[in-house]
Structures are given as structure tokens and as C-alpha cells.
Amino acid sequence: MVSRLLAIATPGETVNTFPPERKNKRIKYRRLMLNRSASAKASRGFCDLCVQLARSEELIGNNDRWKLFEDSIQFFSNVRNVVIPLRKDISVAADHVLRVNGKLYVPLLKLNRGGEQAKLEVQGAVVSNANPSIYIEGDIFPLSSGQLSFIQFVVQACLFVENGTLVLLDEPETHLHPNFISEFVRILDRLLKSTGSVAVIATHSAYFVREVPRTQVLVFKGDGDGRVSIQNPRLKTFGADVGTISYFVFEDEITNGLVEDILDRFPQNPEARNSLLRELESELSADVLMYLRRKLNVEEDNEEN
């Protein structure tokens, strides 16, 4: 049974995909945003959410939410170098606080470290509406949009997920590097298993589709009469080539004008065609070669008929 609904939107058009939260609601509903504007009026600042997560004593299964976060974020490369800013000096001893160019920072994973007084003072000094940064070789650098979206997802999901949550994600691939997508799915899968929850993802990314078996993929396809059919793809999607998924699942044409020009220049003689294809093998991708062979075979069949 669904106990809570989490709708997660990314920057751009998907921000308006989900309705805003309402005071009177029949089910616990929260809309989360993964954007760089952490000080948006409708949401708490990112670092403020990190503090809330660190202070939470609520258990999810046998672990508190901070432990769930630590276990989930480990898949993020360089996570130990992610830091959040502090707005003032602290009076208690805290050797994990960094001073860089006259400003103070605390590593995100050490936000809950130290004695009770040290934790309270460090957490109270956090700049609530700031974004995290990354500490590399003694200097501070901003995170990329993809890194920021990734970390925001983990923090907010760990903070607001409950047992039996339905998680809705609309095009989470926005701003995510393909390398992050695999890690994103691993974290989501761990959260869902830990809480007995499920997720529904609307995506146009072959990189997301290749992370799940075809039984978990539904393709929505409309026709000219306005009817929509829903079915599983015939292609075995888990671990499949992204080019193959793009063609067989999303029906994306892999060709462009130059490929069509190459096709127009192919000789009519079959032996000459095969010779030219062999010459092109070192220059063209496997997907384009498959497309050319398929088109040439169709033309030959039409000529024979």
C-alpha cells in the first residue's frame, strides 16, 4: 500500500510536470526539485535539508535516515571531497572543519561527526541556502549541474522517503552524465528495497532503459487517431547497446543527411556495394552500417520484385 507520494522534477520544462503541494491532501505528497536554485521560495535550502537529514532520528528499517544516506551516497565518486559552507567561526574543537581562502567548510559526510556540542554548533553554522562544492588540492570548486542534481536527489530522497513510497521521476536524465545514470539507478534501487517502495520513471534516455529488464519497461506509442498503446519492448533491454535501444525502443533514426548521401551514391552492382561497405567499416559505426545494409537489402528486394 502506498503511504507517500514523492514527485521529483528536474530543471527545465519538467518543473511544471507535477502539481504543487496542497494543505488538504488525502495522501502525503511532496514535490521535490533538483535544481541549482536552492533558495527557491517554495523549498528549503539544500544545506538546510542536509542538516535536517543529519538531525533526523527516524528509523527506516533498522537504520536512521543519515545511515541510509551514507550507504546510498557511497556510489558517488569523490563524495568525501564534497563540502558545504559555514557562515561563522565555531568555538568548539572540530578538526574536520576546513578553512579555505578565509572561508569555513565542513565535509558533507562529516556533518554528523563529533560530540553533541560540536555537532550542534557546526550544523547551526551551515549556510542554509547554499549549494555544495568540491574540495580539491586545497581549493574549492563548484559542482557541475549533473553532480548537483545527483547529490540533491540522494539527500532529498533519503530525507523524505518512507516505507511504501511511490516515487515519480520525470526525465531525471536532464543534466546527468551517462556515467551518473548507472549510479543513480543503483542508489534508487537500494532506497526502494530498503523501504519497500516502488518508482515510476518517465524517460527518453536509452541509458536509463538499459539499467532494467524489458519486463520493467513500458513503451507508450500513439497513432494518428489519438489512441495510445502500451507494451513491453521485444528487445532485451538490460545491459543492451544504447544505439540498439534508441532504435528498437524509442524508434530513433540513427541517420543524418550525410548517411543518406552515402546511400544515394552506392553502386547498383552487388559486388561493388559489398566492396564499398567493407571500405566503410573502419569509418562508420556499427549502427550506421546495419542501417545501410538493411536499406540496401530492401532496395534489392524491391528491384527483384
mmCIF file of C-alpha atoms in Angstrom:
data_model
loop_
_atom_site.group_PDB
_atom_site.id
_atom_site.type_symbol
_atom_site.label_atom_id
_atom_site.label_comp_id
_atom_site.label_asym_id
_atom_site.label_seq_id
_atom_site.Cartn_x
_atom_site.Cartn_y
_atom_site.Cartn_z
ATOM 1 C CA MET A 1 0.000 0.000 0.000
ATOM 2 C CA VAL A 2 1.296 3.472 -0.893
ATOM 3 C CA SER A 3 1.849 5.670 2.169
ATOM 4 C CA ARG A 4 3.527 8.643 0.497
ATOM 5 C CA LEU A 5 3.974 10.095 -2.969
ATOM 6 C CA LEU A 6 7.276 11.740 -3.913
ATOM 7 C CA ALA A 7 7.323 13.594 -7.230
ATOM 8 C CA ILE A 8 10.838 14.560 -8.316
ATOM 9 C CA ALA A 9 11.311 17.103 -11.100
ATOM 10 C CA THR A 10 14.468 18.342 -12.788
ATOM 11 C CA PRO A 11 15.324 21.812 -14.177
ATOM 12 C CA GLY A 12 13.535 22.954 -17.308
ATOM 13 C CA GLU A 13 10.093 22.094 -18.586
ATOM 14 C CA THR A 14 9.657 19.170 -16.182
ATOM 15 C CA VAL A 15 9.445 21.588 -13.241
ATOM 16 C CA ASN A 16 5.760 22.116 -14.067
ATOM 17 C CA THR A 17 5.011 18.427 -14.660
ATOM 18 C CA PHE A 18 3.787 17.781 -11.128
ATOM 19 C CA PRO A 19 1.174 19.848 -9.249
ATOM 20 C CA PRO A 20 2.227 21.927 -6.240
ATOM 21 C CA GLU A 21 1.727 20.668 -2.714
ATOM 22 C CA ARG A 22 -1.618 21.425 -1.072
ATOM 23 C CA LYS A 23 -2.594 21.850 2.554
ATOM 24 C CA ASN A 24 -5.558 19.489 2.347
ATOM 25 C CA LYS A 25 -4.442 16.220 0.788
ATOM 26 C CA ARG A 26 -5.638 12.647 1.043
ATOM 27 C CA ILE A 27 -2.146 11.193 0.812
ATOM 28 C CA LYS A 28 1.229 12.505 1.922
ATOM 29 C CA TYR A 29 2.563 14.255 -1.160
ATOM 30 C CA ARG A 30 5.782 16.150 -1.660
ATOM 31 C CA ARG A 31 7.199 17.708 -4.808
ATOM 32 C CA LEU A 32 10.987 17.882 -4.902
ATOM 33 C CA MET A 33 13.138 19.967 -7.226
ATOM 34 C CA LEU A 34 16.633 19.108 -8.417
ATOM 35 C CA ASN A 35 17.957 22.494 -9.450
ATOM 36 C CA ARG A 36 20.785 24.901 -8.701
ATOM 37 C CA SER A 37 18.467 27.493 -7.202
ATOM 38 C CA ALA A 38 18.446 26.010 -3.735
ATOM 39 C CA SER A 39 16.971 29.200 -2.278
ATOM 40 C CA ALA A 40 13.733 28.877 -4.232
ATOM 41 C CA LYS A 41 10.780 30.324 -2.345
ATOM 42 C CA ALA A 42 8.836 27.072 -2.415
ATOM 43 C CA SER A 43 11.615 24.928 -0.968
ATOM 44 C CA ARG A 44 14.138 24.853 1.843
ATOM 45 C CA GLY A 45 17.789 25.408 1.042
ATOM 46 C CA PHE A 46 19.889 22.387 0.144
ATOM 47 C CA CYS A 47 22.272 22.686 3.091
ATOM 48 C CA ASP A 48 19.308 23.184 5.407
ATOM 49 C CA LEU A 49 17.955 19.855 4.155
ATOM 50 C CA CYS A 50 21.347 18.254 4.856
ATOM 51 C CA VAL A 51 21.187 19.465 8.464
ATOM 52 C CA GLN A 52 17.627 18.200 8.788
ATOM 53 C CA LEU A 53 18.762 14.816 7.483
ATOM 54 C CA ALA A 54 21.712 14.680 9.906
ATOM 55 C CA ARG A 55 19.488 15.510 12.881
ATOM 56 C CA SER A 56 16.708 13.075 11.990
ATOM 57 C CA GLU A 57 16.239 10.243 14.488
ATOM 58 C CA GLU A 58 13.558 8.498 12.452
ATOM 59 C CA LEU A 59 14.316 4.894 11.545
ATOM 60 C CA ILE A 60 13.853 3.390 8.089
ATOM 61 C CA GLY A 61 14.029 -0.337 8.663
ATOM 62 C CA ASN A 62 16.846 -0.825 11.184
ATOM 63 C CA ASN A 63 18.802 2.308 10.232
ATOM 64 C CA ASP A 64 18.285 6.021 10.723
ATOM 65 C CA ARG A 65 17.980 8.302 7.711
ATOM 66 C CA TRP A 66 21.587 9.521 7.938
ATOM 67 C CA LYS A 67 22.866 5.937 7.798
ATOM 68 C CA LEU A 68 20.620 5.353 4.777
ATOM 69 C CA PHE A 69 22.197 8.434 3.179
ATOM 70 C CA GLU A 70 25.768 7.309 3.932
ATOM 71 C CA ASP A 71 25.111 3.882 2.436
ATOM 72 C CA SER A 72 23.485 5.363 -0.670
ATOM 73 C CA ILE A 73 25.897 8.203 -1.466
ATOM 74 C CA GLN A 74 28.946 5.898 -1.472
ATOM 75 C CA PHE A 75 28.366 5.254 -5.183
ATOM 76 C CA PHE A 76 29.091 8.934 -5.913
ATOM 77 C CA SER A 77 32.741 9.366 -6.869
ATOM 78 C CA ASN A 78 34.708 11.927 -4.805
ATOM 79 C CA VAL A 79 31.881 12.145 -2.265
ATOM 80 C CA ARG A 80 34.448 12.550 0.523
ATOM 81 C CA ASN A 81 35.539 15.807 -1.129
ATOM 82 C CA VAL A 82 32.038 17.321 -1.215
ATOM 83 C CA VAL A 83 31.803 20.210 1.269
ATOM 84 C CA ILE A 84 29.185 22.707 2.429
ATOM 85 C CA PRO A 85 29.949 26.250 3.680
ATOM 86 C CA LEU A 86 29.734 27.597 7.225
ATOM 87 C CA ARG A 87 28.830 31.213 7.905
ATOM 88 C CA LYS A 88 30.870 31.782 11.062
ATOM 89 C CA ASP A 89 33.677 30.504 13.247
ATOM 90 C CA ILE A 90 32.812 27.869 15.803
ATOM 91 C CA SER A 91 34.018 27.846 19.402
ATOM 92 C CA VAL A 92 34.324 24.097 19.951
ATOM 93 C CA ALA A 93 37.179 21.971 18.652
ATOM 94 C CA ALA A 94 36.287 20.392 15.311
ATOM 95 C CA ASP A 95 39.298 19.148 13.363
ATOM 96 C CA HIS A 96 37.124 18.211 10.385
ATOM 97 C CA VAL A 97 36.224 21.847 9.634
ATOM 98 C CA LEU A 98 38.248 23.259 6.720
ATOM 99 C CA ARG A 99 39.406 26.846 6.251
ATOM 100 C CA VAL A 100 39.952 27.703 2.585
ATOM 101 C CA ASN A 101 40.719 31.252 1.400
ATOM 102 C CA GLY A 102 39.357 32.683 4.634
ATOM 103 C CA LYS A 103 36.074 30.740 4.486
ATOM 104 C CA LEU A 104 34.943 27.730 6.501
ATOM 105 C CA TYR A 105 33.615 24.463 5.112
ATOM 106 C CA VAL A 106 32.637 21.089 6.505
ATOM 107 C CA PRO A 107 32.731 17.844 4.505
ATOM 108 C CA LEU A 108 29.194 16.678 3.825
ATOM 109 C CA LEU A 109 29.868 13.182 5.179
ATOM 110 C CA LYS A 110 31.259 14.682 8.423
ATOM 111 C CA LEU A 111 28.262 16.902 9.130
ATOM 112 C CA ASN A 112 27.143 14.436 11.812
ATOM 113 C CA ARG A 113 30.602 13.887 13.291
ATOM 114 C CA GLY A 114 31.891 14.801 16.752
ATOM 115 C CA GLY A 115 30.422 15.284 20.192
ATOM 116 C CA GLU A 116 26.924 16.608 20.718
ATOM 117 C CA GLN A 117 28.040 20.212 21.270
ATOM 118 C CA ALA A 118 30.362 20.153 18.250
ATOM 119 C CA LYS A 119 27.646 18.714 16.003
ATOM 120 C CA LEU A 120 25.109 21.293 17.131
ATOM 121 C CA GLU A 121 27.489 24.209 16.593
ATOM 122 C CA VAL A 122 28.714 23.038 13.179
ATOM 123 C CA GLN A 123 25.194 22.267 11.967
ATOM 124 C CA GLY A 124 23.956 25.605 13.300
ATOM 125 C CA ALA A 125 26.655 27.444 11.333
ATOM 126 C CA VAL A 126 25.737 25.907 7.965
ATOM 127 C CA VAL A 127 24.703 28.380 5.233
ATOM 128 C CA SER A 128 21.194 27.042 4.691
ATOM 129 C CA ASN A 129 20.544 28.239 1.127
ATOM 130 C CA ALA A 130 23.990 27.438 -0.295
ATOM 131 C CA ASN A 131 24.910 24.668 -2.688
ATOM 132 C CA PRO A 132 27.615 22.082 -2.003
ATOM 133 C CA SER A 133 31.061 22.440 -3.539
ATOM 134 C CA ILE A 134 34.007 20.123 -4.026
ATOM 135 C CA TYR A 135 37.376 20.452 -2.273
ATOM 136 C CA ILE A 136 40.333 19.519 -4.479
ATOM 137 C CA GLU A 137 44.018 20.138 -3.756
ATOM 138 C CA GLY A 138 43.425 22.943 -1.295
ATOM 139 C CA ASP A 139 40.836 24.867 -3.300
ATOM 140 C CA ILE A 140 37.036 24.973 -3.655
ATOM 141 C CA PHE A 141 35.238 24.362 -6.959
ATOM 142 C CA PRO A 142 31.523 24.372 -7.856
ATOM 143 C CA LEU A 143 29.817 21.108 -8.724
ATOM 144 C CA SER A 144 28.581 20.529 -12.247
ATOM 145 C CA SER A 145 24.825 20.582 -12.865
ATOM 146 C CA GLY A 146 24.833 16.794 -13.095
ATOM 147 C CA GLN A 147 26.767 16.329 -9.853
ATOM 148 C CA LEU A 148 24.483 18.778 -8.078
ATOM 149 C CA SER A 149 21.289 17.098 -9.320
ATOM 150 C CA PHE A 150 22.706 13.723 -8.294
ATOM 151 C CA ILE A 151 23.531 14.786 -4.719
ATOM 152 C CA GLN A 152 20.266 16.690 -4.313
ATOM 153 C CA PHE A 153 18.354 13.583 -5.337
ATOM 154 C CA VAL A 154 20.127 11.399 -2.767
ATOM 155 C CA VAL A 155 19.722 13.911 0.080
ATOM 156 C CA GLN A 156 16.047 14.626 -0.574
ATOM 157 C CA ALA A 157 15.114 11.015 -1.283
ATOM 158 C CA CYS A 158 16.773 9.807 1.936
ATOM 159 C CA LEU A 159 15.111 12.602 3.909
ATOM 160 C CA PHE A 160 11.556 12.178 2.645
ATOM 161 C CA VAL A 161 11.210 8.534 1.598
ATOM 162 C CA GLU A 162 9.072 6.348 3.845
ATOM 163 C CA ASN A 163 8.070 2.717 3.868
ATOM 164 C CA GLY A 164 5.702 2.150 0.956
ATOM 165 C CA THR A 165 6.526 5.302 -1.032
ATOM 166 C CA LEU A 166 5.610 5.758 -4.690
ATOM 167 C CA VAL A 167 8.425 7.749 -6.319
ATOM 168 C CA LEU A 168 7.670 9.554 -9.587
ATOM 169 C CA LEU A 169 10.573 10.865 -11.672
ATOM 170 C CA ASP A 170 10.131 12.837 -14.872
ATOM 171 C CA GLU A 171 13.156 12.750 -17.180
ATOM 172 C CA PRO A 172 15.783 12.517 -14.418
ATOM 173 C CA GLU A 173 18.459 12.231 -17.113
ATOM 174 C CA THR A 174 18.375 16.022 -17.513
ATOM 175 C CA HIS A 175 21.888 17.332 -16.701
ATOM 176 C CA LEU A 176 23.075 13.831 -15.726
ATOM 177 C CA HIS A 177 26.181 12.486 -17.416
ATOM 178 C CA PRO A 178 25.564 8.936 -18.717
ATOM 179 C CA ASN A 179 28.089 7.647 -16.163
ATOM 180 C CA PHE A 180 25.919 9.041 -13.371
ATOM 181 C CA ILE A 181 22.776 7.303 -14.614
ATOM 182 C CA SER A 182 24.008 3.838 -13.667
ATOM 183 C CA GLU A 183 24.931 5.070 -10.186
ATOM 184 C CA PHE A 184 21.612 6.924 -9.952
ATOM 185 C CA VAL A 185 19.696 3.693 -10.621
ATOM 186 C CA ARG A 186 21.810 1.746 -8.111
ATOM 187 C CA ILE A 187 21.015 4.272 -5.388
ATOM 188 C CA LEU A 188 17.335 4.386 -6.294
ATOM 189 C CA ASP A 189 17.179 0.584 -6.259
ATOM 190 C CA ARG A 190 18.776 0.471 -2.813
ATOM 191 C CA LEU A 191 16.334 3.052 -1.436
ATOM 192 C CA LEU A 192 13.342 1.221 -2.873
ATOM 193 C CA LYS A 193 14.450 -2.128 -1.452
ATOM 194 C CA SER A 194 15.182 -0.583 1.961
ATOM 195 C CA THR A 195 11.709 0.924 2.221
ATOM 196 C CA GLY A 196 9.508 -1.486 0.278
ATOM 197 C CA SER A 197 8.808 1.293 -2.220
ATOM 198 C CA VAL A 198 8.383 1.487 -5.992
ATOM 199 C CA ALA A 199 9.341 4.046 -8.640
ATOM 200 C CA VAL A 200 7.885 5.090 -11.969
ATOM 201 C CA ILE A 201 10.310 6.876 -14.317
ATOM 202 C CA ALA A 202 9.320 8.734 -17.479
ATOM 203 C CA THR A 203 12.409 8.926 -19.667
ATOM 204 C CA HIS A 204 13.690 9.389 -23.195
ATOM 205 C CA SER A 205 17.134 8.100 -22.259
ATOM 206 C CA ALA A 206 18.412 4.789 -23.575
ATOM 207 C CA TYR A 207 20.910 4.854 -20.701
ATOM 208 C CA PHE A 208 18.072 4.517 -18.182
ATOM 209 C CA VAL A 209 16.322 1.803 -20.169
ATOM 210 C CA ARG A 210 19.468 -0.340 -20.300
ATOM 211 C CA GLU A 211 19.546 -0.450 -16.483
ATOM 212 C CA VAL A 212 16.358 -2.541 -16.158
ATOM 213 C CA PRO A 213 14.963 -5.715 -17.782
ATOM 214 C CA ARG A 214 12.354 -5.388 -20.508
ATOM 215 C CA THR A 215 9.608 -6.604 -18.142
ATOM 216 C CA GLN A 216 10.027 -3.308 -16.281
ATOM 217 C CA VAL A 217 9.958 -1.169 -19.438
ATOM 218 C CA LEU A 218 6.681 0.100 -20.885
ATOM 219 C CA VAL A 219 6.686 1.861 -24.250
ATOM 220 C CA PHE A 220 3.863 4.356 -24.862
ATOM 221 C CA LYS A 221 3.119 4.784 -28.540
ATOM 222 C CA GLY A 222 0.447 6.957 -30.139
ATOM 223 C CA ASP A 223 -1.157 6.586 -33.541
ATOM 224 C CA GLY A 224 -2.743 9.059 -35.921
ATOM 225 C CA ASP A 225 -6.182 8.564 -34.370
ATOM 226 C CA GLY A 226 -5.099 9.708 -30.928
ATOM 227 C CA ARG A 227 -5.024 6.223 -29.436
ATOM 228 C CA VAL A 228 -2.128 5.172 -27.214
ATOM 229 C CA SER A 229 -0.797 1.633 -26.960
ATOM 230 C CA ILE A 230 1.367 0.418 -24.069
ATOM 231 C CA GLN A 231 3.592 -2.610 -24.362
ATOM 232 C CA ASN A 232 6.905 -4.118 -23.334
ATOM 233 C CA PRO A 233 9.690 -3.923 -25.916
ATOM 234 C CA ARG A 234 10.739 -7.123 -27.648
ATOM 235 C CA LEU A 235 14.380 -6.180 -27.185
ATOM 236 C CA LYS A 236 16.143 -7.496 -24.072
ATOM 237 C CA THR A 237 16.965 -4.091 -22.625
ATOM 238 C CA PHE A 238 19.103 -4.900 -19.581
ATOM 239 C CA GLY A 239 22.716 -4.106 -20.490
ATOM 240 C CA ALA A 240 21.832 -3.647 -24.164
ATOM 241 C CA ASP A 241 23.673 -1.287 -26.507
ATOM 242 C CA VAL A 242 22.282 2.245 -26.236
ATOM 243 C CA GLY A 243 22.155 2.627 -30.019
ATOM 244 C CA THR A 244 20.090 -0.526 -30.325
ATOM 245 C CA ILE A 245 17.741 0.651 -27.570
ATOM 246 C CA SER A 246 17.366 4.040 -29.255
ATOM 247 C CA TYR A 247 16.285 2.369 -32.467
ATOM 248 C CA PHE A 248 14.149 -0.517 -31.225
ATOM 249 C CA VAL A 249 12.606 1.097 -28.123
ATOM 250 C CA PHE A 250 12.432 4.802 -28.975
ATOM 251 C CA GLU A 251 12.403 4.278 -32.745
ATOM 252 C CA ASP A 252 15.006 6.998 -33.185
ATOM 253 C CA GLU A 253 16.504 7.096 -36.656
ATOM 254 C CA ILE A 254 20.273 6.889 -36.427
ATOM 255 C CA THR A 255 20.824 8.510 -39.765
ATOM 256 C CA ASN A 256 21.502 12.033 -40.863
ATOM 257 C CA GLY A 257 21.807 13.806 -44.188
ATOM 258 C CA LEU A 258 25.369 12.628 -44.809
ATOM 259 C CA VAL A 259 24.390 8.983 -44.331
ATOM 260 C CA GLU A 260 21.542 9.399 -46.803
ATOM 261 C CA ASP A 261 24.022 10.946 -49.267
ATOM 262 C CA ILE A 262 26.274 7.901 -48.877
ATOM 263 C CA LEU A 263 23.303 5.652 -49.535
ATOM 264 C CA ASP A 264 22.408 7.556 -52.717
ATOM 265 C CA ARG A 265 25.943 7.111 -54.079
ATOM 266 C CA PHE A 266 26.093 3.337 -53.631
ATOM 267 C CA PRO A 267 26.685 1.456 -56.896
ATOM 268 C CA GLN A 268 23.958 -0.779 -58.257
ATOM 269 C CA ASN A 269 26.223 -3.787 -58.693
ATOM 270 C CA PRO A 270 26.007 -6.077 -55.595
ATOM 271 C CA GLU A 271 29.727 -6.908 -55.635
ATOM 272 C CA ALA A 272 30.653 -3.243 -55.822
ATOM 273 C CA ARG A 273 28.240 -2.486 -52.981
ATOM 274 C CA ASN A 274 29.813 -5.123 -50.734
ATOM 275 C CA SER A 275 33.275 -3.857 -51.568
ATOM 276 C CA LEU A 276 32.294 -0.301 -50.615
ATOM 277 C CA LEU A 277 30.702 -1.495 -47.365
ATOM 278 C CA ARG A 278 33.948 -3.224 -46.405
ATOM 279 C CA GLU A 279 35.846 0.001 -47.050
ATOM 280 C CA LEU A 280 33.425 1.943 -44.827
ATOM 281 C CA GLU A 281 33.632 -0.473 -41.885
ATOM 282 C CA SER A 282 36.617 1.353 -40.396
ATOM 283 C CA GLU A 283 34.925 4.764 -40.673
ATOM 284 C CA LEU A 284 31.267 4.192 -39.741
ATOM 285 C CA SER A 285 29.645 2.976 -36.537
ATOM 286 C CA ALA A 286 28.091 -0.474 -36.333
ATOM 287 C CA ASP A 287 24.611 1.084 -36.104
ATOM 288 C CA VAL A 288 25.073 3.068 -39.317
ATOM 289 C CA LEU A 289 26.484 0.033 -41.130
ATOM 290 C CA MET A 290 23.473 -2.028 -40.026
ATOM 291 C CA TYR A 291 21.181 0.721 -41.288
ATOM 292 C CA LEU A 292 22.931 0.859 -44.661
ATOM 293 C CA ARG A 293 22.826 -2.920 -45.100
ATOM 294 C CA ARG A 294 19.150 -3.005 -44.182
ATOM 295 C CA LYS A 295 18.266 -0.221 -46.624
ATOM 296 C CA LEU A 296 20.323 -1.779 -49.415
ATOM 297 C CA ASN A 297 18.694 -5.172 -48.886
ATOM 298 C CA VAL A 298 15.246 -3.578 -49.085
ATOM 299 C CA GLU A 299 16.177 -1.856 -52.334
ATOM 300 C CA GLU A 300 17.467 -5.145 -53.787
ATOM 301 C CA ASP A 301 14.243 -6.921 -52.836
ATOM 302 C CA ASN A 302 12.196 -4.176 -54.486
ATOM 303 C CA GLU A 303 14.303 -4.398 -57.653
ATOM 304 C CA GLU A 304 13.838 -8.187 -57.817
ATOM 305 C CA ASN A 305 10.076 -7.796 -57.454
#
